[in-house]
C-alpha positions as a printed Julia matrix, in Angstrom:
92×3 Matrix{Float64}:
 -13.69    7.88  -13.76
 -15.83    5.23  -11.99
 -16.05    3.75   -8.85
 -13.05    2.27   -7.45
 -12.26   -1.24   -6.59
 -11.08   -2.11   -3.22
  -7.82   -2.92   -4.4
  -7.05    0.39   -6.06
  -8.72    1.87   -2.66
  -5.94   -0.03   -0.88
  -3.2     0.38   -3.6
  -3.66    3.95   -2.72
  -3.85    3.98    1.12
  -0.24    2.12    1.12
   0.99    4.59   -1.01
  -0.23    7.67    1.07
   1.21    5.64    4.02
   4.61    5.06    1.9
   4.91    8.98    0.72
   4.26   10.4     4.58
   6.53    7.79    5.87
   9.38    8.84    3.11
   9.01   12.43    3.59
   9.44   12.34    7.79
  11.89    9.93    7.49
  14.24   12.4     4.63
  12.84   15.25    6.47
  14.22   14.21    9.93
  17.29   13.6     8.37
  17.55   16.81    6.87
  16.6    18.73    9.6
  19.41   16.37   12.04
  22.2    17.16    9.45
  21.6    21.0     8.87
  20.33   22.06   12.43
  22.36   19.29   14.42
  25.36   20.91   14.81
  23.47   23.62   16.53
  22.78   21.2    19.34
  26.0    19.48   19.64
  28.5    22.23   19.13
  28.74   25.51   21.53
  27.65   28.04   18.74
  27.25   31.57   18.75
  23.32   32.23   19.51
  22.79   33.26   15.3
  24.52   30.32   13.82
  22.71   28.46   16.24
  19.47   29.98   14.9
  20.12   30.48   11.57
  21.52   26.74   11.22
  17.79   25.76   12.88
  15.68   27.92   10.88
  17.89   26.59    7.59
  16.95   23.12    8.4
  13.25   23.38    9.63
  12.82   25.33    5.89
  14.87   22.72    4.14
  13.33   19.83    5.68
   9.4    21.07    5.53
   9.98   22.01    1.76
  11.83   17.87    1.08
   8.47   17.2     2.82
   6.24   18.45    0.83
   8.05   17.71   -2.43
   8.43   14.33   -1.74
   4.96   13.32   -0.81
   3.78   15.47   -4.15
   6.6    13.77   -6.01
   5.33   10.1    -4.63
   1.64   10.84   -5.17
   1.9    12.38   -8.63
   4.1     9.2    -9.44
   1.6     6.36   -8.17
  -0.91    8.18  -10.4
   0.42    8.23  -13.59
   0.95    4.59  -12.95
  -1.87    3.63  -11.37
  -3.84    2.47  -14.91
  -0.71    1.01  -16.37
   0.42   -3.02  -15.8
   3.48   -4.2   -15.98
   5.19   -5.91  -18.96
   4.78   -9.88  -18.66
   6.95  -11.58  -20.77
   5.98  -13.66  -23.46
   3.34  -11.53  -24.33
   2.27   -8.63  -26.93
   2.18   -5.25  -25.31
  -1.1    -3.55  -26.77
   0.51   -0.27  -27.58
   2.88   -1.51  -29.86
């Protein structure tokens, strides 16, 4: 593969941005629904922990899956163009 062109140098930058941005975002939620009811509620001390621990592990492993997931994606469709109506698609 060549040089890049700004564009696709860009293209990728606001994807990064988008997959880090998707993956706190699910992750925080994660981690609020599984461990928050370790903060709000009077809990025994293990629930407490283990309901923390569950969610820090949950939500670091949505993480990392989703920014693969996200990157992987924009890459396998990073060469293709969309269909434009009207007109022949090459493969077919």
């Amino acid at each position: 593969m060549g040089r890049r062109t700004q564009a696709q140098r860009d293209a990728m930058t606001v994807e990064i941005g988008y997959a880090l941005f998707s993956a706190a975002f699910g992750a925080a939620v994660v981690l609020g629904a599984v461990g928050g009811p370790a903060l709000l509620f009077d809990l025994p001390r293990y629930v407490e922990k283990a309901l923390l621990a569950s969610g820090v592990l949950l939500a670091t492993a949505l993480f990392a899956v989703r920014v693969v997931s996200v990157l992987v994606r924009f890459d396998r469709t990073a060469g293709t163009q969309p269909s434009q109506p009207g007109r022949t698609n090459p493969d077919s």
